[in-house]
Amino acid sequence: MNMASYARIAGKVLSGCQRHLPTTCGQRFTRVLQFPQRQFSVKTHAAVKYTKNKQKDDKPKEERERRTENINRHKPFGLTAWKPVDDVYVTRFYPKTVFEVNAAIDMLKRFQELDFTYPKQPLYLDLKLDVKLEKKKKVDPFVSTVHLPHPFKTEVNRVLVFTENTEEVKIAQKSGAAFVGGAELVQKIMDDEVQADFYIAVPAILPKLLPLKNKLRKKFPKSKRGSVGTNIPKMLELFKTGHEYFVERDCYVLTKFATLDMHKEQILSNLVTIIQDVCFHRPTSYGPFIERAIICSATSEALQIKIEQFLPKTDNEKML
């Protein structure tokens, strides 16, 4: 095969390949650009990754947070002044007034006279508790019954006594128990045939009362609440005329403690009794248990009161 034959074959091959080349605006590319081969350097090491040095801060969040104290300031932080100048003012611009207990009781009695409201309306005590303990522990919500020095209820609480001892049954009946019995009362209570305000029991019968735990819940007899023991007359005396209060929303106590028509000394005595009983549920080594106290009547405004003088002293205060 001569040189001319090679040229014809090469022309046919190129003409056939030309149909497969891409077109732009209806024209075919007649030649392909060739770039000279270049050798690029290849990195044989990994790139260094720069990271910001994060300083470890061992301080807890509480210490890192900026706390603004009102000590030695010409006005409270975020408020207008310590005391209003005019008689009429917007209360949210000034610190909330904290009254002495005796002055607050006199004000509540005066409010009733000015408003012509019911003179025997109940008085309420609202406490906010500091339930923190060491680390992440806290005081569990509790229920307590206290004997007020001046009871304000006219009706007597109905108390049921669980016992199977014949002598204890007679003692309970003489002491004024509404119901007395043993395991036979369990089913009647489950069926709501027997109902009482309080339930007390002797230690020997507690295993037979376990089916009532979900039914009675907080009213189920417990030694921590003073509703389990062998001194039946003493327990009946407490629960027949006792006043019950409990912690709600984790750290609040809202309870009645007197009526407005009682003498100021009687109102104060009941108030101090409840405050001291509440403080009994947390050791004094953790500081004051009550953060703030408010009293009010059923128709009056709420008055925040000073209770520091009624709180138990801590170990450091006793040493001073």
mmCIF file of N, CA and C in Angstrom, residues 161-162 168-169 171-177 200-202 227-239:
data_model
loop_
_atom_site.group_PDB
_atom_site.id
_atom_site.type_symbol
_atom_site.label_atom_id
_atom_site.label_comp_id
_atom_site.label_asym_id
_atom_site.label_seq_id
_atom_site.Cartn_x
_atom_site.Cartn_y
_atom_site.Cartn_z
ATOM 1 N N VAL A 161 -58.732 5.667 113.521
ATOM 2 C CA VAL A 161 -57.626 4.989 114.192
ATOM 3 C C VAL A 161 -57.595 3.534 113.744
ATOM 4 N N PHE A 162 -56.436 3.103 113.229
ATOM 5 C CA PHE A 162 -56.236 1.701 112.846
ATOM 6 C C PHE A 162 -55.552 0.965 114.001
ATOM 7 N N GLU A 168 -56.579 -0.809 123.057
ATOM 8 C CA GLU A 168 -56.339 0.410 122.287
ATOM 9 C C GLU A 168 -57.612 0.895 121.612
ATOM 10 N N VAL A 169 -58.491 -0.028 121.247
ATOM 11 C CA VAL A 169 -59.775 0.366 120.661
ATOM 12 C C VAL A 169 -60.592 1.166 121.674
ATOM 13 N N ILE A 171 -59.431 2.866 124.258
ATOM 14 C CA ILE A 171 -58.760 4.150 124.500
ATOM 15 C C ILE A 171 -59.064 5.138 123.373
ATOM 16 N N ALA A 172 -59.054 4.651 122.134
ATOM 17 C CA ALA A 172 -59.329 5.524 120.993
ATOM 18 C C ALA A 172 -60.766 6.033 121.018
ATOM 19 N N GLN A 173 -61.692 5.177 121.379
ATOM 20 C CA GLN A 173 -63.095 5.594 121.436
ATOM 21 C C GLN A 173 -63.321 6.628 122.536
ATOM 22 N N LYS A 174 -62.652 6.447 123.684
ATOM 23 C CA LYS A 174 -62.793 7.412 124.774
ATOM 24 C C LYS A 174 -62.142 8.753 124.428
ATOM 25 N N SER A 175 -61.105 8.708 123.598
ATOM 26 C CA SER A 175 -60.381 9.933 123.239
ATOM 27 C C SER A 175 -61.046 10.708 122.113
ATOM 28 N N GLY A 176 -62.134 10.182 121.554
ATOM 29 C CA GLY A 176 -62.893 10.929 120.556
ATOM 30 C C GLY A 176 -62.611 10.572 119.117
ATOM 31 N N ALA A 177 -62.154 9.353 118.833
ATOM 32 C CA ALA A 177 -61.920 8.938 117.451
ATOM 33 C C ALA A 177 -63.248 8.757 116.726
ATOM 34 N N ILE A 200 -54.714 7.675 111.515
ATOM 35 C CA ILE A 200 -53.565 7.337 112.347
ATOM 36 C C ILE A 200 -53.585 5.839 112.613
ATOM 37 N N ALA A 201 -52.430 5.287 112.982
ATOM 38 C CA ALA A 201 -52.322 3.836 113.147
ATOM 39 C C ALA A 201 -51.226 3.508 114.147
ATOM 40 N N VAL A 202 -51.326 2.305 114.713
ATOM 41 C CA VAL A 202 -50.251 1.764 115.550
ATOM 42 C C VAL A 202 -49.279 1.022 114.636
ATOM 43 N N SER A 227 -48.332 10.459 112.487
ATOM 44 C CA SER A 227 -49.598 9.717 112.443
ATOM 45 C C SER A 227 -49.417 8.226 112.701
ATOM 46 N N VAL A 228 -48.227 7.803 113.094
ATOM 47 C CA VAL A 228 -47.970 6.416 113.490
ATOM 48 C C VAL A 228 -47.301 6.436 114.856
ATOM 49 N N GLY A 229 -47.876 5.716 115.810
ATOM 50 C CA GLY A 229 -47.306 5.682 117.155
ATOM 51 C C GLY A 229 -48.163 4.858 118.088
ATOM 52 N N THR A 230 -47.725 4.795 119.329
ATOM 53 C CA THR A 230 -48.446 4.014 120.339
ATOM 54 C C THR A 230 -49.227 4.905 121.296
ATOM 55 N N ASN A 231 -48.929 6.198 121.321
ATOM 56 C CA ASN A 231 -49.638 7.125 122.201
ATOM 57 C C ASN A 231 -50.870 7.648 121.461
ATOM 58 N N ILE A 232 -51.933 6.872 121.496
ATOM 59 C CA ILE A 232 -53.143 7.214 120.737
ATOM 60 C C ILE A 232 -53.796 8.503 121.234
ATOM 61 N N PRO A 233 -53.960 8.731 122.548
ATOM 62 C CA PRO A 233 -54.583 9.987 122.994
ATOM 63 C C PRO A 233 -53.833 11.236 122.527
ATOM 64 N N LYS A 234 -52.491 11.186 122.539
ATOM 65 C CA LYS A 234 -51.710 12.346 122.102
ATOM 66 C C LYS A 234 -51.879 12.598 120.608
ATOM 67 N N MET A 235 -51.891 11.527 119.814
ATOM 68 C CA MET A 235 -52.081 11.692 118.371
ATOM 69 C C MET A 235 -53.474 12.219 118.068
ATOM 70 N N LEU A 236 -54.473 11.729 118.779
ATOM 71 C CA LEU A 236 -55.840 12.208 118.555
ATOM 72 C C LEU A 236 -55.978 13.677 118.939
ATOM 73 N N GLU A 237 -55.317 14.085 120.002
ATOM 74 C CA GLU A 237 -55.381 15.489 120.414
ATOM 75 C C GLU A 237 -54.791 16.400 119.343
ATOM 76 N N LEU A 238 -53.721 15.934 118.690
ATOM 77 C CA LEU A 238 -53.090 16.740 117.643
ATOM 78 C C LEU A 238 -53.957 16.825 116.401
ATOM 79 N N PHE A 239 -54.456 15.685 115.933
ATOM 80 C CA PHE A 239 -55.145 15.669 114.640
ATOM 81 C C PHE A 239 -56.611 16.091 114.739
#
